[in-house]
PDB file of C-alpha atoms in Angstrom:
ATOM      1  CA  MET A 407       0.000   0.000   0.000  1.00 40.00           C
ATOM      2  CA  GLU A 408       1.344   3.449  -0.888  1.00 41.00           C
ATOM      3  CA  GLU A 409       2.363   5.485   2.118  1.00 48.00           C
ATOM      4  CA  LYS A 410       0.823   8.926   2.330  1.00 55.00           C
ATOM      5  CA  SER A 411       3.283  11.811   2.573  1.00 64.00           C
ATOM      6  CA  VAL A 412       3.425  14.124   5.565  1.00 68.00           C
ATOM      7  CA  PRO A 413       2.046  17.632   4.865  1.00 70.00           C
ATOM      8  CA  PRO A 414       4.782  20.240   4.315  1.00 75.00           C
ATOM      9  CA  PRO A 415       5.442  22.810   7.070  1.00 76.00           C
ATOM     10  CA  SER A 416       3.989  25.607   4.933  1.00 78.00           C
ATOM     11  CA  LEU A 417       0.524  24.041   5.102  1.00 82.00           C
ATOM     12  CA  ILE A 418       0.798  23.605   8.857  1.00 83.00           C
ATOM     13  CA  ILE A 419       1.760  27.292   9.206  1.00 87.00           C
ATOM     14  CA  ASN A 420      -1.143  28.321   6.944  1.00 90.00           C
ATOM     15  CA  ARG A 421      -3.620  26.421   9.102  1.00 91.00           C
ATOM     16  CA  ALA A 422      -2.054  27.814  12.275  1.00 92.00           C
ATOM     17  CA  GLY A 423      -2.415  31.332  10.882  1.00 92.00           C
ATOM     18  CA  HIS A 424      -6.111  30.786  10.214  1.00 93.00           C
ATOM     19  CA  ASN A 425      -6.591  29.194  13.638  1.00 95.00           C
ATOM     20  CA  GLY A 426      -4.656  32.017  15.278  1.00 95.00           C
ATOM     21  CA  LEU A 427      -7.113  34.643  14.063  1.00 95.00           C
ATOM     22  CA  TRP A 428     -10.122  32.820  15.496  1.00 96.00           C
ATOM     23  CA  LEU A 429      -8.251  31.865  18.651  1.00 97.00           C
ATOM     24  CA  GLY A 430      -7.147  35.482  19.052  1.00 96.00           C
ATOM     25  CA  ALA A 431     -10.767  36.622  18.863  1.00 97.00           C
ATOM     26  CA  TYR A 432     -11.693  33.956  21.429  1.00 97.00           C
ATOM     27  CA  LEU A 433      -8.907  34.949  23.825  1.00 97.00           C
ATOM     28  CA  SER A 434      -9.688  38.638  23.338  1.00 97.00           C
ATOM     29  CA  ALA A 435     -13.326  38.034  24.256  1.00 96.00           C
ATOM     30  CA  LEU A 436     -12.102  36.174  27.328  1.00 96.00           C
ATOM     31  CA  ALA A 437      -9.820  39.051  28.370  1.00 96.00           C
ATOM     32  CA  VAL A 438     -12.346  41.812  27.706  1.00 95.00           C
ATOM     33  CA  GLY A 439     -15.066  39.828  29.470  1.00 95.00           C
ATOM     34  CA  SER A 440     -12.781  39.387  32.479  1.00 94.00           C
ATOM     35  CA  GLY A 441     -12.213  43.125  32.649  1.00 92.00           C
ATOM     36  CA  LEU A 442     -15.866  44.030  32.240  1.00 94.00           C
ATOM     37  CA  SER A 443     -16.964  41.470  34.824  1.00 92.00           C
ATOM     38  CA  ALA A 444     -15.576  43.820  37.487  1.00 85.00           C
ATOM     39  CA  THR A 445     -18.482  46.164  36.753  1.00 88.00           C
ATOM     40  CA  VAL A 446     -20.932  43.652  35.231  1.00 92.00           C
ATOM     41  CA  PRO A 447     -20.751  40.580  37.504  1.00 90.00           C
ATOM     42  CA  LEU A 448     -22.977  38.476  35.245  1.00 92.00           C
ATOM     43  CA  LEU A 449     -20.220  38.515  32.643  1.00 93.00           C
ATOM     44  CA  SER A 450     -18.183  36.344  34.971  1.00 94.00           C
ATOM     45  CA  LEU A 451     -20.466  33.468  33.948  1.00 95.00           C
ATOM     46  CA  LEU A 452     -19.476  34.014  30.313  1.00 94.00           C
ATOM     47  CA  VAL A 453     -15.811  34.170  31.300  1.00 96.00           C
ATOM     48  CA  TRP A 454     -16.101  30.884  33.186  1.00 96.00           C
ATOM     49  CA  ALA A 455     -17.910  29.268  30.258  1.00 97.00           C
ATOM     50  CA  LEU A 456     -15.247  30.411  27.780  1.00 96.00           C
ATOM     51  CA  THR A 457     -12.478  29.253  30.096  1.00 96.00           C
ATOM     52  CA  ILE A 458     -14.002  25.809  30.574  1.00 97.00           C
ATOM     53  CA  TYR A 459     -14.664  25.414  26.834  1.00 98.00           C
ATOM     54  CA  LEU A 460     -11.123  26.434  25.782  1.00 97.00           C
ATOM     55  CA  PRO A 461      -9.612  22.903  25.960  1.00 97.00           C
ATOM     56  CA  PHE A 462     -12.488  21.577  23.837  1.00 97.00           C
ATOM     57  CA  TYR A 463     -12.050  24.420  21.346  1.00 97.00           C
ATOM     58  CA  THR A 464      -8.350  23.577  21.145  1.00 97.00           C
ATOM     59  CA  TYR A 465      -9.241  19.962  20.437  1.00 98.00           C
ATOM     60  CA  ARG A 466     -11.630  21.048  17.668  1.00 96.00           C
ATOM     61  CA  ILE A 467      -9.014  23.101  15.839  1.00 96.00           C
ATOM     62  CA  ILE A 468      -6.448  20.306  16.181  1.00 97.00           C
ATOM     63  CA  VAL A 469      -8.883  17.744  14.774  1.00 96.00           C
ATOM     64  CA  ARG A 470      -9.809  20.128  11.960  1.00 95.00           C
ATOM     65  CA  GLY A 471      -6.136  20.468  11.056  1.00 93.00           C
ATOM     66  CA  TYR A 472      -5.655  16.710  11.260  1.00 94.00           C
ATOM     67  CA  ALA A 473      -8.577  16.122   8.910  1.00 94.00           C
ATOM     68  CA  ALA A 474      -7.365  18.865   6.538  1.00 91.00           C
ATOM     69  CA  SER A 475      -4.188  16.842   6.025  1.00 90.00           C
ATOM     70  CA  ASP A 476      -6.285  13.753   5.230  1.00 91.00           C
ATOM     71  CA  PHE A 477      -5.155  12.482   8.644  1.00 93.00           C
ATOM     72  CA  ARG A 478      -1.538  12.347   7.459  1.00 91.00           C
ATOM     73  CA  SER A 479      -0.144  14.744  10.076  1.00 92.00           C
ATOM     74  CA  ARG A 480       2.069  13.296  12.768  1.00 93.00           C
ATOM     75  CA  PHE A 481       1.654  14.052  16.446  1.00 95.00           C
ATOM     76  CA  VAL A 482       4.508  16.565  16.364  1.00 94.00           C
ATOM     77  CA  ASP A 483       2.902  18.362  13.392  1.00 94.00           C
ATOM     78  CA  LEU A 484      -0.401  18.754  15.205  1.00 96.00           C
ATOM     79  CA  TRP A 485       1.336  19.868  18.373  1.00 96.00           C
ATOM     80  CA  ALA A 486       3.365  22.463  16.463  1.00 95.00           C
ATOM     81  CA  GLU A 487       0.225  23.698  14.732  1.00 95.00           C
ATOM     82  CA  GLY A 488      -1.469  24.166  18.091  1.00 96.00           C
ATOM     83  CA  ILE A 489       1.503  26.004  19.602  1.00 96.00           C
ATOM     84  CA  VAL A 490       1.813  28.380  16.638  1.00 96.00           C
ATOM     85  CA  SER A 491      -1.955  28.943  16.715  1.00 97.00           C
ATOM     86  CA  TYR A 492      -1.708  29.978  20.358  1.00 97.00           C
ATOM     87  CA  LEU A 493       1.315  32.164  19.680  1.00 96.00           C
ATOM     88  CA  LEU A 494      -0.544  34.102  16.990  1.00 96.00           C
ATOM     89  CA  GLY A 495      -3.768  34.153  18.989  1.00 97.00           C
ATOM     90  CA  SER A 496      -1.979  35.479  22.069  1.00 97.00           C
ATOM     91  CA  LEU A 497      -0.438  38.308  20.022  1.00 97.00           C
ATOM     92  CA  PHE A 498      -3.931  39.233  18.808  1.00 97.00           C
ATOM     93  CA  GLN A 499      -5.223  39.176  22.389  1.00 97.00           C
ATOM     94  CA  ALA A 500      -2.235  41.157  23.693  1.00 97.00           C
ATOM     95  CA  LEU A 501      -2.842  43.878  21.101  1.00 97.00           C
ATOM     96  CA  THR A 502      -6.519  44.030  22.059  1.00 97.00           C
ATOM     97  CA  VAL A 503      -5.716  44.282  25.767  1.00 97.00           C
ATOM     98  CA  TYR A 504      -3.028  46.900  25.163  1.00 97.00           C
ATOM     99  CA  ILE A 505      -5.431  49.093  23.161  1.00 97.00           C
ATOM    100  CA  CYS A 506      -8.109  48.747  25.860  1.00 96.00           C
ATOM    101  CA  LEU A 507      -5.764  49.565  28.750  1.00 96.00           C
ATOM    102  CA  ARG A 508      -3.870  52.291  26.953  1.00 95.00           C
ATOM    103  CA  PHE A 509      -6.650  54.161  25.162  1.00 96.00           C
ATOM    104  CA  ILE A 510     -10.138  52.955  26.125  1.00 95.00           C
ATOM    105  CA  ALA A 511      -9.826  52.436  29.894  1.00 93.00           C
ATOM    106  CA  PRO A 512      -6.474  53.946  30.959  1.00 94.00           C
ATOM    107  CA  GLY A 513      -7.429  53.979  34.650  1.00 93.00           C
ATOM    108  CA  PHE A 514      -8.488  50.330  34.796  1.00 93.00           C
ATOM    109  CA  ILE A 515      -5.284  48.939  36.331  1.00 93.00           C
ATOM    110  CA  GLU A 516      -5.147  51.574  39.074  1.00 93.00           C
ATOM    111  CA  THR A 517      -8.831  51.092  39.880  1.00 93.00           C
ATOM    112  CA  GLN A 518      -8.446  47.313  40.175  1.00 91.00           C
ATOM    113  CA  VAL A 519      -5.366  47.596  42.408  1.00 92.00           C
ATOM    114  CA  ASN A 520      -7.089  50.105  44.688  1.00 91.00           C
ATOM    115  CA  THR A 521     -10.232  47.965  44.850  1.00 91.00           C
ATOM    116  CA  ALA A 522      -8.185  44.888  45.735  1.00 89.00           C
ATOM    117  CA  MET A 523      -6.445  46.753  48.574  1.00 91.00           C
ATOM    118  CA  GLU A 524      -9.775  48.045  49.896  1.00 91.00           C
ATOM    119  CA  ILE A 525     -11.255  44.535  49.917  1.00 91.00           C
ATOM    120  CA  LEU A 526      -8.205  43.132  51.701  1.00 90.00           C
ATOM    121  CA  ARG A 527      -8.315  45.860  54.350  1.00 89.00           C
ATOM    122  CA  ALA A 528     -12.095  45.509  54.775  1.00 89.00           C
ATOM    123  CA  ALA A 529     -11.588  41.865  55.753  1.00 86.00           C
ATOM    124  CA  ALA A 530     -10.098  43.187  59.010  1.00 77.00           C
ATOM    125  CA  ASP A 531      -7.717  40.255  59.229  1.00 85.00           C
ATOM    126  CA  PRO A 532      -4.080  40.958  60.109  1.00 86.00           C
ATOM    127  CA  SER A 533      -2.806  38.777  57.251  1.00 90.00           C
ATOM    128  CA  THR A 534      -4.975  40.449  54.589  1.00 91.00           C
ATOM    129  CA  ILE A 535      -4.160  43.913  55.929  1.00 90.00           C
ATOM    130  CA  ALA A 536      -0.454  43.047  55.765  1.00 91.00           C
ATOM    131  CA  LEU A 537      -0.957  41.848  52.181  1.00 92.00           C
ATOM    132  CA  ALA A 538      -2.682  45.128  51.269  1.00 91.00           C
ATOM    133  CA  ASP A 539       0.177  47.080  52.838  1.00 91.00           C
ATOM    134  CA  ASN A 540       2.658  44.958  50.893  1.00 94.00           C
ATOM    135  CA  ILE A 541       0.857  45.683  47.630  1.00 91.00           C
ATOM    136  CA  GLU A 542       0.795  49.384  48.457  1.00 92.00           C
ATOM    137  CA  SER A 543       4.531  49.434  49.146  1.00 93.00           C
ATOM    138  CA  ILE A 544       5.284  47.586  45.897  1.00 92.00           C
ATOM    139  CA  VAL A 545       3.172  50.061  43.907  1.00 91.00           C
ATOM    140  CA  ALA A 546       4.879  52.968  45.684  1.00 90.00           C
ATOM    141  CA  SER A 547       8.352  51.655  44.865  1.00 91.00           C
ATOM    142  CA  THR A 548       7.890  50.205  41.373  1.00 90.00           C
ATOM    143  CA  GLY A 549       4.678  51.810  40.134  1.00 89.00           C
ATOM    144  CA  LEU A 550       1.612  50.182  38.637  1.00 91.00           C
ATOM    145  CA  PRO A 551       1.946  47.569  35.886  1.00 92.00           C
ATOM    146  CA  ARG A 552       1.904  49.213  32.465  1.00 95.00           C
ATOM    147  CA  PRO A 553      -0.331  48.045  29.604  1.00 96.00           C
ATOM    148  CA  THR A 554       2.774  46.654  27.884  1.00 96.00           C
ATOM    149  CA  ASP A 555       3.602  44.629  31.015  1.00 95.00           C
ATOM    150  CA  ILE A 556       0.114  43.106  31.066  1.00 95.00           C
ATOM    151  CA  ALA A 557       0.266  42.345  27.339  1.00 96.00           C
ATOM    152  CA  ILE A 558       3.667  40.618  27.641  1.00 96.00           C
ATOM    153  CA  GLN A 559       2.471  38.549  30.599  1.00 96.00           C
ATOM    154  CA  LEU A 560      -0.598  37.463  28.635  1.00 95.00           C
ATOM    155  CA  VAL A 561       1.536  36.336  25.694  1.00 96.00           C
ATOM    156  CA  ALA A 562       3.816  34.321  27.990  1.00 96.00           C
ATOM    157  CA  PHE A 563       0.877  32.746  29.845  1.00 96.00           C
ATOM    158  CA  ASN A 564      -1.003  31.839  26.659  1.00 96.00           C
ATOM    159  CA  ILE A 565       2.053  30.267  25.035  1.00 95.00           C
ATOM    160  CA  ILE A 566       2.531  28.031  28.077  1.00 97.00           C
ATOM    161  CA  ALA A 567      -1.196  27.227  28.166  1.00 97.00           C
ATOM    162  CA  GLY A 568      -1.200  26.534  24.427  1.00 97.00           C
ATOM    163  CA  PHE A 569       1.855  24.299  24.785  1.00 97.00           C
ATOM    164  CA  VAL A 570       0.053  22.129  27.337  1.00 98.00           C
ATOM    165  CA  LEU A 571      -3.449  22.200  25.810  1.00 98.00           C
ATOM    166  CA  SER A 572      -2.130  21.448  22.307  1.00 97.00           C
ATOM    167  CA  LEU A 573      -0.101  18.545  23.657  1.00 98.00           C
ATOM    168  CA  PHE A 574      -3.138  16.820  25.135  1.00 98.00           C
ATOM    169  CA  ALA A 575      -5.428  17.812  22.241  1.00 98.00           C
ATOM    170  CA  SER A 576      -2.967  16.344  19.713  1.00 97.00           C
ATOM    171  CA  LEU A 577      -2.663  13.107  21.656  1.00 97.00           C
ATOM    172  CA  ALA A 578      -6.459  12.907  21.913  1.00 97.00           C
ATOM    173  CA  ALA A 579      -6.936  13.598  18.186  1.00 97.00           C
ATOM    174  CA  ILE A 580      -4.412  10.946  17.114  1.00 96.00           C
ATOM    175  CA  SER A 581      -6.031   8.443  19.458  1.00 96.00           C
ATOM    176  CA  ALA A 582      -9.644   9.301  18.571  1.00 96.00           C
ATOM    177  CA  TYR A 583      -9.127   9.108  14.800  1.00 96.00           C
ATOM    178  CA  ARG A 584      -6.896   6.066  14.604  1.00 93.00           C
ATOM    179  CA  SER A 585      -9.755   4.121  13.052  1.00 93.00           C
ATOM    180  CA  PRO A 586     -10.284   4.515   9.262  1.00 93.00           C
ATOM    181  CA  GLU A 587     -14.027   4.303   9.866  1.00 94.00           C
ATOM    182  CA  LYS A 588     -14.005   7.297  12.234  1.00 94.00           C
ATOM    183  CA  ARG A 589     -11.875   9.226   9.756  1.00 94.00           C
ATOM    184  CA  ARG A 590     -14.322   8.465   6.978  1.00 93.00           C
ATOM    185  CA  ARG A 591     -17.296   9.566   9.063  1.00 93.00           C
ATOM    186  CA  TYR A 592     -15.580  12.818  10.002  1.00 94.00           C
ATOM    187  CA  THR A 593     -14.679  13.518   6.371  1.00 92.00           C
ATOM    188  CA  GLU A 594     -18.242  12.885   5.226  1.00 92.00           C
ATOM    189  CA  SER A 595     -19.714  15.124   7.929  1.00 91.00           C
ATOM    190  CA  HIS A 596     -17.260  17.990   7.240  1.00 85.00           C
ATOM    191  CA  PRO A 597     -16.962  18.046   3.428  1.00 77.00           C
ATOM    192  CA  ASP A 598     -15.543  21.597   3.099  1.00 65.00           C
ATOM    193  CA  LYS A 599     -12.938  21.294   5.854  1.00 56.00           C
ATOM    194  CA  ASN A 600     -10.948  18.298   4.780  1.00 50.00           C
ATOM    195  CA  SER A 601      -8.511  19.448   2.150  1.00 49.00           C
ATOM    196  CA  ASP A 602      -5.268  21.356   2.428  1.00 48.00           C
ATOM    197  CA  ASN A 603      -4.925  24.692   0.693  1.00 41.00           C
ATOM    198  CA  ARG A 604      -2.683  23.609  -2.142  1.00 37.00           C
TER     199      ARG A 604
END
């Protein structure tokens, strides 16, 4: 039987670029929702829902990429596609957060830090009061985090998260679609998503 060739890296990068745009929109919605939930508590439910669904969404994009290669991609290819998708998506999210913190809500960071210190002091517990004092001294000596600091931290966090989530999603995809019958059923149920962009 003729062995199917492994998809070239360019096709993996193309798929990761497409995934990165949608993942960036997803992560941006998660970040903006987190910020708005401070004033609209009901949004915290949406944030929790998006957070819980993220591993499943990662699995979906990995499976879609696997099927697009006619299930020829190796584990390392799928893993790399997931990592690059998260890298691009995190850059999209970081830009969104930077714009929000720098231009739309420039006082957000200061407000959140002050609110956190007030809550800690209101607890009237020596340990929480000491923590609030510690935060206040750090802010006094180093200043508040800048929008660029928050954006960089988000990129670093999302790359690590993407590294782990893509690892497990790739393993799950390879395992779930080992059977030719399952591959055939997936291909038949997703007719426009199962060919590489040649």
